[in-house]
Coordinates of N, CA and C in Angstrom, one line a residue:
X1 N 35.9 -204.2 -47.3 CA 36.6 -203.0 -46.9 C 38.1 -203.2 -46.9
X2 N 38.8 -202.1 -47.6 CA 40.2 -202.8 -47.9 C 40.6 -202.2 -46.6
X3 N 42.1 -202.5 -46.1 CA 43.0 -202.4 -45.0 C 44.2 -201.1 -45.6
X4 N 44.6 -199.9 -44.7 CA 45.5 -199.2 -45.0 C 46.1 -199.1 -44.0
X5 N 47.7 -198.8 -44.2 CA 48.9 -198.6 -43.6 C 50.0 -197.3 -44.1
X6 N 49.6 -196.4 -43.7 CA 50.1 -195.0 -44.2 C 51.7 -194.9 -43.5
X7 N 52.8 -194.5 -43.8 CA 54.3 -193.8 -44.0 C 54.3 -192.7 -44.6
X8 N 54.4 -191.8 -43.2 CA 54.7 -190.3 -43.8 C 56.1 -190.1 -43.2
X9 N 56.9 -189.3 -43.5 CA 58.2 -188.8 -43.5 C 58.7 -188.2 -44.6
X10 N 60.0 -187.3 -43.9 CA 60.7 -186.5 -45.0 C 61.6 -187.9 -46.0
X11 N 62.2 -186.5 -47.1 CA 62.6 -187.2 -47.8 C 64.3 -188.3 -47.6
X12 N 64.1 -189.1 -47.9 CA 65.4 -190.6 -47.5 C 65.5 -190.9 -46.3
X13 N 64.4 -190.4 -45.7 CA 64.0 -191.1 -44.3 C 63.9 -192.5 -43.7
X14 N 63.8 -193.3 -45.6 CA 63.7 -194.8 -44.9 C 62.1 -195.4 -45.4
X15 N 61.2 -194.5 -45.2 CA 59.9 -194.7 -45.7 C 59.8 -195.9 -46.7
X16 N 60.3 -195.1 -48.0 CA 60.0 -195.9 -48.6 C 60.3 -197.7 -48.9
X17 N 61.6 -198.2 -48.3 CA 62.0 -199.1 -48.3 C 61.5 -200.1 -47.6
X18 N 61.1 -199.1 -46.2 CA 60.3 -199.9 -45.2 C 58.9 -200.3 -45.7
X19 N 58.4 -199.3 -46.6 CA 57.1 -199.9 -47.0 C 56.8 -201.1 -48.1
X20 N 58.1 -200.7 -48.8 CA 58.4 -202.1 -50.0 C 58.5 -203.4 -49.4
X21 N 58.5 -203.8 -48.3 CA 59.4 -204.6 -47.2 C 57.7 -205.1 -46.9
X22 N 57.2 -203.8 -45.8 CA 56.2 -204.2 -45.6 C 54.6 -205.1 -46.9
X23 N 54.9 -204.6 -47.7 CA 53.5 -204.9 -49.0 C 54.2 -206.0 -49.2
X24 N 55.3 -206.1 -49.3 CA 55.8 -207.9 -49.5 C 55.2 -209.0 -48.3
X25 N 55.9 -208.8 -47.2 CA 55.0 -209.0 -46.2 C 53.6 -209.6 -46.0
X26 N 52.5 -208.3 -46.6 CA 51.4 -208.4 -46.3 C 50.8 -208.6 -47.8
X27 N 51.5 -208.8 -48.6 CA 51.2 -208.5 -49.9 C 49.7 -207.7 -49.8
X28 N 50.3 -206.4 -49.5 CA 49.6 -205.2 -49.9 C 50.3 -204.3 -51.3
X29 N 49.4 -204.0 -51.6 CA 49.5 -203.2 -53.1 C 50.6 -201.9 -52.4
X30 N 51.3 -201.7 -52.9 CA 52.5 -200.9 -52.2 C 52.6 -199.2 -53.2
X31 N 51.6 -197.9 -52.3 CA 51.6 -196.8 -53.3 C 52.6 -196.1 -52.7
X32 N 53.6 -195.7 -53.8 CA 54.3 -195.0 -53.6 C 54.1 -193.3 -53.7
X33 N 53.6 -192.5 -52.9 CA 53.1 -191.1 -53.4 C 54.2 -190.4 -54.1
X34 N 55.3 -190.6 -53.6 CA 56.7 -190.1 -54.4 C 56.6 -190.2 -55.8
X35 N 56.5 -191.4 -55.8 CA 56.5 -191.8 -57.9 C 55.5 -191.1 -58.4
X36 N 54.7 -190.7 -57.9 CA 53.4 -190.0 -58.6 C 53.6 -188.8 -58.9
X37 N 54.3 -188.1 -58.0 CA 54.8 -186.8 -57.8 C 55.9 -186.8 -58.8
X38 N 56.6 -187.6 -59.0 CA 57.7 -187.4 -59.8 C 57.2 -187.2 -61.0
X39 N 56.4 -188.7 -61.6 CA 56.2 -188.7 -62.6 C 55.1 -187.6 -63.3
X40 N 54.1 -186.8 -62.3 CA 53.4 -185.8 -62.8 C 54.6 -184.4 -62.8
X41 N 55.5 -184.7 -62.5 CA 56.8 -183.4 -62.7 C 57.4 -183.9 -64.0
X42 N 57.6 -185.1 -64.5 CA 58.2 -185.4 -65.5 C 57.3 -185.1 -66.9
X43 N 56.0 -185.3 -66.6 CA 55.2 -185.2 -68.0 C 55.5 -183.7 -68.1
X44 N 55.2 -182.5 -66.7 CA 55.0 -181.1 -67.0 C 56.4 -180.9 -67.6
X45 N 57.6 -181.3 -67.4 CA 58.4 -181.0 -68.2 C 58.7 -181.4 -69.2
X46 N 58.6 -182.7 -70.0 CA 58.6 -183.3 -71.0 C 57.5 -182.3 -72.0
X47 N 56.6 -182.0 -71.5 CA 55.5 -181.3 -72.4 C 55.6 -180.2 -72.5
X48 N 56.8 -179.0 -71.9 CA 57.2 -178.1 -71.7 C 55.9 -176.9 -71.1
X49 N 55.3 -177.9 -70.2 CA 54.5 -177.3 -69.2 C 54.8 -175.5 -69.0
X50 N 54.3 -174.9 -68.2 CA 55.0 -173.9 -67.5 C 54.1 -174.3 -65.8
X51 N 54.7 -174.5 -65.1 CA 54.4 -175.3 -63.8 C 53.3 -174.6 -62.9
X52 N 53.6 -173.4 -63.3 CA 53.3 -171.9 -62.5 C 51.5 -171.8 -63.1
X53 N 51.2 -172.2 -64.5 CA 50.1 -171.9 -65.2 C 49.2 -173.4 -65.3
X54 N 49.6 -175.0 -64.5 CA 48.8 -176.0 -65.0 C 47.4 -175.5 -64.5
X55 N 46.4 -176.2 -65.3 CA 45.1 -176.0 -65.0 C 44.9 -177.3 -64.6
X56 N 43.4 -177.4 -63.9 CA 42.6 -179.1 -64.0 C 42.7 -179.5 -65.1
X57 N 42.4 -179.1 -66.4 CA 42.0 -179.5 -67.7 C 43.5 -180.4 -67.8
X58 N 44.5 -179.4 -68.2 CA 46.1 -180.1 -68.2 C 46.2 -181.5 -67.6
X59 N 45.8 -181.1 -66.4 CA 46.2 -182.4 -65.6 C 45.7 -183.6 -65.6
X60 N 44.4 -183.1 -65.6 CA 43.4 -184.0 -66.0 C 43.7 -184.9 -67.2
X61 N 44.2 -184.5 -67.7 CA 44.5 -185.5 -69.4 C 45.7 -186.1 -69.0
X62 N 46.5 -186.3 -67.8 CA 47.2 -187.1 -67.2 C 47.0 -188.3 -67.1
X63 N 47.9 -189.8 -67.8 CA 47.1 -190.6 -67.1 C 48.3 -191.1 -66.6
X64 N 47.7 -192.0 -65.1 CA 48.6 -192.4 -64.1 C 48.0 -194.0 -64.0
X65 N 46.9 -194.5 -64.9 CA 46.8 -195.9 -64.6 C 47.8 -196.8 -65.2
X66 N 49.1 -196.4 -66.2 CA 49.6 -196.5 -67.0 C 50.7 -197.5 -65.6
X67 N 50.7 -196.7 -64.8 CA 51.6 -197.2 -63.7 C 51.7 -198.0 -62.9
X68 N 50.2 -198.8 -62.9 CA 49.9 -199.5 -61.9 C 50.4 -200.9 -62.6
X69 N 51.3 -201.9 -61.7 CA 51.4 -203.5 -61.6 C 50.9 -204.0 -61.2
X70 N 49.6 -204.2 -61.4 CA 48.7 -205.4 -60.9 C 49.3 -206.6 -60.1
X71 N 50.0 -206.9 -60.8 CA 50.9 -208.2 -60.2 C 51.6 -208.3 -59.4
X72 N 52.0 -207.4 -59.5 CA 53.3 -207.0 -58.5 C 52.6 -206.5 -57.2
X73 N 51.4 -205.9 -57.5 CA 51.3 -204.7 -56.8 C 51.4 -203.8 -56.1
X74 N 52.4 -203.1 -57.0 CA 52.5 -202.1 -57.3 C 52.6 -201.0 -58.0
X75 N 53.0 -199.9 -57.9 CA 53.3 -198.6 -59.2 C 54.9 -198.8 -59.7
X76 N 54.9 -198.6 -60.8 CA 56.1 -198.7 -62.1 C 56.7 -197.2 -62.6
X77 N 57.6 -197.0 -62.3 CA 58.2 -195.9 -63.3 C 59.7 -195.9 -63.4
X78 N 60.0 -195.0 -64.3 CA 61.6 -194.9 -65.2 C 62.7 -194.5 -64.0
X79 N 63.4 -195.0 -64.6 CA 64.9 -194.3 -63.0 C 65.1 -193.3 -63.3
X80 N 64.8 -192.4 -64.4 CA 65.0 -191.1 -64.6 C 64.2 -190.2 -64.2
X81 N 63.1 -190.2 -63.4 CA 62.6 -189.5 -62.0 C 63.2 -189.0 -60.7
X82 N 64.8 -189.7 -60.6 CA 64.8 -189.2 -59.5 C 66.1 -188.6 -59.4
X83 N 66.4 -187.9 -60.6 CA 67.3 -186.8 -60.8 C 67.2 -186.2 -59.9
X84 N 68.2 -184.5 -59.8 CA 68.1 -183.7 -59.0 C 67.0 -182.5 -59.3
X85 N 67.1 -182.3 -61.0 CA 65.9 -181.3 -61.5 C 64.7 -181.8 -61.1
X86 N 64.4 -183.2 -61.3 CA 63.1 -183.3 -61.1 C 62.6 -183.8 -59.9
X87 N 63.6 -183.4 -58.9 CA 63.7 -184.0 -57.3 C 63.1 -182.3 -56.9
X88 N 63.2 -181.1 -57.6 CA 63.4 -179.5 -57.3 C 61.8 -179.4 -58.1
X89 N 61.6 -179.7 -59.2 CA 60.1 -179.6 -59.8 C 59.2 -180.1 -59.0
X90 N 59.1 -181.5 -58.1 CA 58.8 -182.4 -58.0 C 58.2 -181.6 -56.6
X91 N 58.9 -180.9 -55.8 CA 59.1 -180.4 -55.0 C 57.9 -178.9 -55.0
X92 N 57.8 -178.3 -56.3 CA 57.3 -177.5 -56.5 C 56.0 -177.6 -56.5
X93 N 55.9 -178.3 -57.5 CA 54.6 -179.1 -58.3 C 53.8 -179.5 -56.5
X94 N 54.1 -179.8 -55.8 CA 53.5 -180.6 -54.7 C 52.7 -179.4 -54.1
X95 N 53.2 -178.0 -53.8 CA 52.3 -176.8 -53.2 C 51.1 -176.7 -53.9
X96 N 51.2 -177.2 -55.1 CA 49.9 -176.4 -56.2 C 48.5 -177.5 -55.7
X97 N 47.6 -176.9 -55.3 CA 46.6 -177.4 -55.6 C 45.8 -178.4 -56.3
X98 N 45.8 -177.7 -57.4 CA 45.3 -178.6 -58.5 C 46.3 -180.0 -59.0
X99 N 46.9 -180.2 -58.6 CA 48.3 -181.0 -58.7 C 48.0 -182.3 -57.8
X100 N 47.5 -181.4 -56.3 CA 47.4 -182.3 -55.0 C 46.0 -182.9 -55.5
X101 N 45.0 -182.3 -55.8 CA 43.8 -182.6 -55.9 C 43.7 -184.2 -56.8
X102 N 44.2 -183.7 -58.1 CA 44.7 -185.0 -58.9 C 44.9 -185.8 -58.8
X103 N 46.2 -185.9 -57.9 CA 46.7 -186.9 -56.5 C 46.1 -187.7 -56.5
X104 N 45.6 -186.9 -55.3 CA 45.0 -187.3 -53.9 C 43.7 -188.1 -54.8
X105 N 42.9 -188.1 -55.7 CA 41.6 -188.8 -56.3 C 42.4 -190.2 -57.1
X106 N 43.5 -190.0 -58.0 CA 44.0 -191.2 -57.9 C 44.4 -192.4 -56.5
X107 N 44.8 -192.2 -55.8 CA 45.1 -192.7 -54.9 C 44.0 -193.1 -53.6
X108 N 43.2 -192.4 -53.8 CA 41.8 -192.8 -53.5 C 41.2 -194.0 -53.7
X109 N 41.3 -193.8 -55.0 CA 40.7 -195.2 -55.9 C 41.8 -196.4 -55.8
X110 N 43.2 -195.8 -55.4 CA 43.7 -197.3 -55.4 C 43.2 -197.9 -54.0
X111 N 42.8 -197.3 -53.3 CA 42.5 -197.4 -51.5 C 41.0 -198.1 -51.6
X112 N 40.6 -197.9 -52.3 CA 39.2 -198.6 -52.2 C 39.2 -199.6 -53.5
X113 N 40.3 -199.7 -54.0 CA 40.7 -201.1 -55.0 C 41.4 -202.3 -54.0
X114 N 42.0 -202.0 -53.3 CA 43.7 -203.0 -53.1 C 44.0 -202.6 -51.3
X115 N 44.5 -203.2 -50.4 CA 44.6 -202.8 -49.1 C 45.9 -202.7 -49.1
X116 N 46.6 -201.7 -48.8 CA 47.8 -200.6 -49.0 C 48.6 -200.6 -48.3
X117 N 49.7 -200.2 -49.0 CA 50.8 -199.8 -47.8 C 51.4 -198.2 -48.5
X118 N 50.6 -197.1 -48.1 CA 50.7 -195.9 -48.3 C 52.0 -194.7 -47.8
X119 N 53.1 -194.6 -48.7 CA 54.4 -194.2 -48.3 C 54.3 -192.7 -49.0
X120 N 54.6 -191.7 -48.3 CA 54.3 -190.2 -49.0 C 54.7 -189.6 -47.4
X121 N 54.1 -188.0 -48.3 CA 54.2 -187.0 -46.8 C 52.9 -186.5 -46.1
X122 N 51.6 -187.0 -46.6 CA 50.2 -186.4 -46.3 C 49.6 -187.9 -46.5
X123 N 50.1 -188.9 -46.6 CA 48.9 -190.4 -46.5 C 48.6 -190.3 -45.3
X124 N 49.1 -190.2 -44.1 CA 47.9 -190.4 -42.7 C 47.6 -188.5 -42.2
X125 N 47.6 -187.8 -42.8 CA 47.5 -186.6 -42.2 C 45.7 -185.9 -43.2
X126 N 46.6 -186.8 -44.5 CA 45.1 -186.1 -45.6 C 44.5 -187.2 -46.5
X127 N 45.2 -187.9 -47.0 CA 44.9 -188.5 -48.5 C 43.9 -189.6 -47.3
X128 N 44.8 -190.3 -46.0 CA 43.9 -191.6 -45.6 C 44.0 -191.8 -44.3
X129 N 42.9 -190.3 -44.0 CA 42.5 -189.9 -42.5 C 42.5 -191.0 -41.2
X130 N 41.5 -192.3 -42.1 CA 40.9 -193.1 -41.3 C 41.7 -194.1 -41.6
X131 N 42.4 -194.4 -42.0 CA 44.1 -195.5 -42.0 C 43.9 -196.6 -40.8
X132 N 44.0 -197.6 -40.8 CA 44.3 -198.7 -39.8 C 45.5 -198.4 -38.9
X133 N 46.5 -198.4 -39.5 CA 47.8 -198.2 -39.3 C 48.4 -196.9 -39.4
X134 N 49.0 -195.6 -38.6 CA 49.5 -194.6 -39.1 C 51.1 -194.8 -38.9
X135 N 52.7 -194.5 -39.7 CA 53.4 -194.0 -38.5 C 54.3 -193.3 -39.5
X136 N 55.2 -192.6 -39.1 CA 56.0 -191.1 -38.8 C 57.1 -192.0 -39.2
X137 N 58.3 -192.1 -40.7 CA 59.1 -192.7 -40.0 C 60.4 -191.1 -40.8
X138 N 61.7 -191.3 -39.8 CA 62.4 -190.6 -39.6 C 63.9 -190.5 -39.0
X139 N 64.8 -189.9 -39.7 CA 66.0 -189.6 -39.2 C 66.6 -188.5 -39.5
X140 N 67.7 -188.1 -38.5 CA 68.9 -187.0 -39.0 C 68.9 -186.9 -40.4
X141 N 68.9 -185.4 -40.5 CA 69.4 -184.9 -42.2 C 70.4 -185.3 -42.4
X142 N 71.6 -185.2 -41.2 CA 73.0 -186.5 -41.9 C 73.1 -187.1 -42.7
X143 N 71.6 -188.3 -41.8 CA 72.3 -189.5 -42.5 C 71.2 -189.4 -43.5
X144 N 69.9 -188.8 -43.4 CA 69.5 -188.6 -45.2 C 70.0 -188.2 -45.9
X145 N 70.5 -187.5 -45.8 CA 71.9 -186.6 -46.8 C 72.7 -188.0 -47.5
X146 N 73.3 -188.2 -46.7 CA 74.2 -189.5 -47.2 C 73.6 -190.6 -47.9
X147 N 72.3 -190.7 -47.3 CA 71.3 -191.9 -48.0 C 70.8 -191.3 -49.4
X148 N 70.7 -190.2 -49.7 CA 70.3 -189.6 -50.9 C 71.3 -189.2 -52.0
X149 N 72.6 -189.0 -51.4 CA 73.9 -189.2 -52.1 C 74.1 -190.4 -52.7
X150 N 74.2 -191.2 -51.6 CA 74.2 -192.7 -52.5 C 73.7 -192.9 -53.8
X151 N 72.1 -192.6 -53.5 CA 71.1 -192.9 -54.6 C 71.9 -192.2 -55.7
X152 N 71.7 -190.8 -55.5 CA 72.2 -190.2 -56.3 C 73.5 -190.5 -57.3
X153 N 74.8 -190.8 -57.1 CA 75.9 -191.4 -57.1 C 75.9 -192.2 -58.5
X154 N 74.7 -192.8 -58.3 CA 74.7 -193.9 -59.8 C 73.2 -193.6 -60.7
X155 N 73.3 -192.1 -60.7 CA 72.0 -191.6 -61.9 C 72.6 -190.2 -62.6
X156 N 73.6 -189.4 -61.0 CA 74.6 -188.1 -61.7 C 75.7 -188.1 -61.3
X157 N 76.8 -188.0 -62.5 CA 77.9 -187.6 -62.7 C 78.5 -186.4 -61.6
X158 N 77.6 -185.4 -61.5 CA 78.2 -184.1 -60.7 C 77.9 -184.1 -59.6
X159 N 77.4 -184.7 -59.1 CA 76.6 -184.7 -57.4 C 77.6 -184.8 -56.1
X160 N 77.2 -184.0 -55.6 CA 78.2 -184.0 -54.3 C 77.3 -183.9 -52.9
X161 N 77.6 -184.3 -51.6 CA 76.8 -184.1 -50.5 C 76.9 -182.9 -49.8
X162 N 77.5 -181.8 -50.1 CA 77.2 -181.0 -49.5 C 75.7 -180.2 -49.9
X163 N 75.8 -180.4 -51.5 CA 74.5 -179.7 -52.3 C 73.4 -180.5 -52.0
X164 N 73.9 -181.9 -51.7 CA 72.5 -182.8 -51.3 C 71.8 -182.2 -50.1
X165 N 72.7 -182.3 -49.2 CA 72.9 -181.9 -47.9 C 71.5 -180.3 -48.1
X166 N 72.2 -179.5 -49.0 CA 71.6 -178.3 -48.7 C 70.1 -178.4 -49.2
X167 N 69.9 -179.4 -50.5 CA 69.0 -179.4 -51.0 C 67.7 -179.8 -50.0
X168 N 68.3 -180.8 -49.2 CA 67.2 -181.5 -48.3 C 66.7 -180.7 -47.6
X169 N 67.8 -179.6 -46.7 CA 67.2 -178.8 -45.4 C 66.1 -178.0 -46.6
X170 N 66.5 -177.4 -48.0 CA 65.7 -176.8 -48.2 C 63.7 -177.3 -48.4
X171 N 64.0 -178.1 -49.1 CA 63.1 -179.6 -49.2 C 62.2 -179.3 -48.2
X172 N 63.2 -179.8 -46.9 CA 62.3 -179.8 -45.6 C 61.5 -178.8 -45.2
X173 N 62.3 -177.8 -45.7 CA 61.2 -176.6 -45.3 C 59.9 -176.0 -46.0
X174 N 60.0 -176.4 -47.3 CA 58.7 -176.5 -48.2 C 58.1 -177.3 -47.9
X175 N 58.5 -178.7 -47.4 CA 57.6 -179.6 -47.1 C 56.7 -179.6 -46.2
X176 N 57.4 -178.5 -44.9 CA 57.2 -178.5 -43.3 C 56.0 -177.4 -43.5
X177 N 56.3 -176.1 -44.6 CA 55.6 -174.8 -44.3 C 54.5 -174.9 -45.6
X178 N 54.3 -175.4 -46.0 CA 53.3 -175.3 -47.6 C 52.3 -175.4 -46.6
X179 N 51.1 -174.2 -47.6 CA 50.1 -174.1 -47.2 C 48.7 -175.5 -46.4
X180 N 49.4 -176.3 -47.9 CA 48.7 -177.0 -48.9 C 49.6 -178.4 -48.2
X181 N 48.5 -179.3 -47.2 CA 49.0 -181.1 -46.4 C 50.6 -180.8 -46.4
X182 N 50.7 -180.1 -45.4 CA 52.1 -179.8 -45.1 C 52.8 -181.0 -44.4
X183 N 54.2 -181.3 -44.6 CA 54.3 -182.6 -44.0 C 54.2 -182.5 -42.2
X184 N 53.4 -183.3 -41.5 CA 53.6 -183.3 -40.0 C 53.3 -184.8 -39.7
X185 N 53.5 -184.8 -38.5 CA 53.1 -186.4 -37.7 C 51.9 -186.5 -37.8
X186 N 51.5 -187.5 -38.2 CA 49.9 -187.4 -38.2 C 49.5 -188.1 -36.7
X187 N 47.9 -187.7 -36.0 CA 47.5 -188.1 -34.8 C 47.9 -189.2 -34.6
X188 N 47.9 -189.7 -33.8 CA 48.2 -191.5 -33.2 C 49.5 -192.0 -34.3
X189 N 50.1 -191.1 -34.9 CA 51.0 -192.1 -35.3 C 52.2 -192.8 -34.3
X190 N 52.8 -193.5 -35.1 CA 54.0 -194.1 -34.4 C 55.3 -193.8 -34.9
X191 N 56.1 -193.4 -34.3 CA 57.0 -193.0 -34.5 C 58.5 -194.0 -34.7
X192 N 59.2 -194.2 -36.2 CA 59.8 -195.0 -36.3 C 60.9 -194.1 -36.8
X193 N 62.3 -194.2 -35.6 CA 63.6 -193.5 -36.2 C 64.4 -195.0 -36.9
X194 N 64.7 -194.6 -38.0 CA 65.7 -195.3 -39.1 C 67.1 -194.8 -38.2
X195 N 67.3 -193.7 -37.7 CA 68.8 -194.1 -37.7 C 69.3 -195.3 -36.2
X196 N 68.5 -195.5 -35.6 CA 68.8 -196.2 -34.6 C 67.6 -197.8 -35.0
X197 N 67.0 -197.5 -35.7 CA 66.2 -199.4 -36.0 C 66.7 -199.6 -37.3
X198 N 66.8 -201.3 -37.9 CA 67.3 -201.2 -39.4 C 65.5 -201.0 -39.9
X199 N 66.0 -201.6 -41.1 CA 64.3 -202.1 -42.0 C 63.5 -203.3 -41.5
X200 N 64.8 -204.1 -41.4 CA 64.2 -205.4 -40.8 C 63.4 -205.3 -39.3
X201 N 64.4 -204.7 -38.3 CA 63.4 -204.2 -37.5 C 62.3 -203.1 -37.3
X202 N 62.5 -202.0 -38.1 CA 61.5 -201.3 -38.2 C 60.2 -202.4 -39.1
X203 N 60.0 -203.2 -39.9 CA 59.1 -203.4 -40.9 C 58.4 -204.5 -39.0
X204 N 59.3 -205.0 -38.5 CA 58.8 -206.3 -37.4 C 57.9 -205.7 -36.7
X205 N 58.4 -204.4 -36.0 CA 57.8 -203.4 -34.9 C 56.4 -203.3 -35.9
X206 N 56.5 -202.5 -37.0 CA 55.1 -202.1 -37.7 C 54.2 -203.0 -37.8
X207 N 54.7 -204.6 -38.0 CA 54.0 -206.0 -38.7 C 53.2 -206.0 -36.8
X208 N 54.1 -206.0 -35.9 CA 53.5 -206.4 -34.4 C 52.4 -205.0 -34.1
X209 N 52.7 -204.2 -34.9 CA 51.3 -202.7 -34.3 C 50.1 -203.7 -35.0
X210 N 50.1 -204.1 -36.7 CA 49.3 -203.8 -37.4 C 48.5 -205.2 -36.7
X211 N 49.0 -206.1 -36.0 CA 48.1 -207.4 -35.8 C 47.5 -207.5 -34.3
X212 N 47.9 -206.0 -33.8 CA 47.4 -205.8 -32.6 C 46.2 -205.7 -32.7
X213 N 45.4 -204.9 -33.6 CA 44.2 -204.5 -34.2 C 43.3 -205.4 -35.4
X214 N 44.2 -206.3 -35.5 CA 43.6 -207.5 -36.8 C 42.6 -208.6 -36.1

């Protein structure tokens, strides 16, 4: 029975670095739900989709094993995912159903492949109920704002933080109100603020939860 360690939080929260940190660590297979997201927003637009109309069938002919690093273990994709168009698709694409459904069965199967360290907004709330490990990590839209500018900074020419800034609150609120594994704290998680722990301490705090229970 493999081992899972779920990170849910909004977006430039910190999540994801902390969990890259962590799968090194524990050399756990490190799933990024973001990249998945992205890159099923990049095919619908590459193939000039209409987002509004995918079916199962569409999606279905998706393939996402394409991504997996065995070696590394981890998932692999282009730096051109994390524009701001496909940061706004990406975003879309996530309410639909059939979209989540697809997901959420890939990711499944990495979970009963590989023992994980699961970074997204629905890994301890939906995708990985029964998780070893849950926690919540989080900060001020400030300083996400600024953490997502950065990123930003060296992929677009036009970008500025006020539009980052706005883009997030909006973000947050589709994330927060979608019908469909809306982002929230999942039960028993733990709560990890980024703006007051680094990575190094947040990844030590999580390493001392996960061996309380090993």
């Amino acid at each position: 029975m493999t081992d899972i360690i779920t990170l849910d939080g909004p977006s430039s929260s910190g999540k994801g670095t902390i969990a890259k940190e962590l799968s090194k660590k524990l050399n756990f297979f490190h799933l990024e739900s973001g990249l998945l997201y992205r890159t099923v927003a990049k095919l619908i637009l590459d193939k000039n989709i209409n987002a509004n109309e995918i079916d199962a069938k569409t999606i279905n002919s998706f393939d996402l094993d394409c991504l997996i690093d065995v070696d590394r273990r981890r998932l692999v994709a282009s730096s051109d995912i994390y524009t701001s168009e496909l940061s706004l698709l990406t975003s879309r694409i996530a309410t639909l159903k059939v979209v989540r459904d697809f997901i959420m069965g890939f990711q499944r199967s990495l979970g009963i492949r590989y023992d994980l360290i699961a970074d997204g907004r629905d890994m301890g709330t939906v995708v990985f109920k029964d998780a070893k490990l849950k926690l919540y990590v989080d900060a001020p839209i400030a300083i996400r704002a600024e953490r997502r500018y950065n990123q930003l900074k060296g992929i677009e020419k036009n970008v500025n933080l006020a539009q980052v800034f706005s883009d997030l609150v909006s973000r947050d609120k589709r994330d927060s109100s979608r019908t469909i594994a809306p982002l929230a704290v999942p039960l028993e998680a733990i709560i990890i603020d980024t703006s007051v722990m680094s990575v190094e301490q947040s990844v030590t705090r999580i390493l001392l939860e996960y061996k309380k229970d090993s």
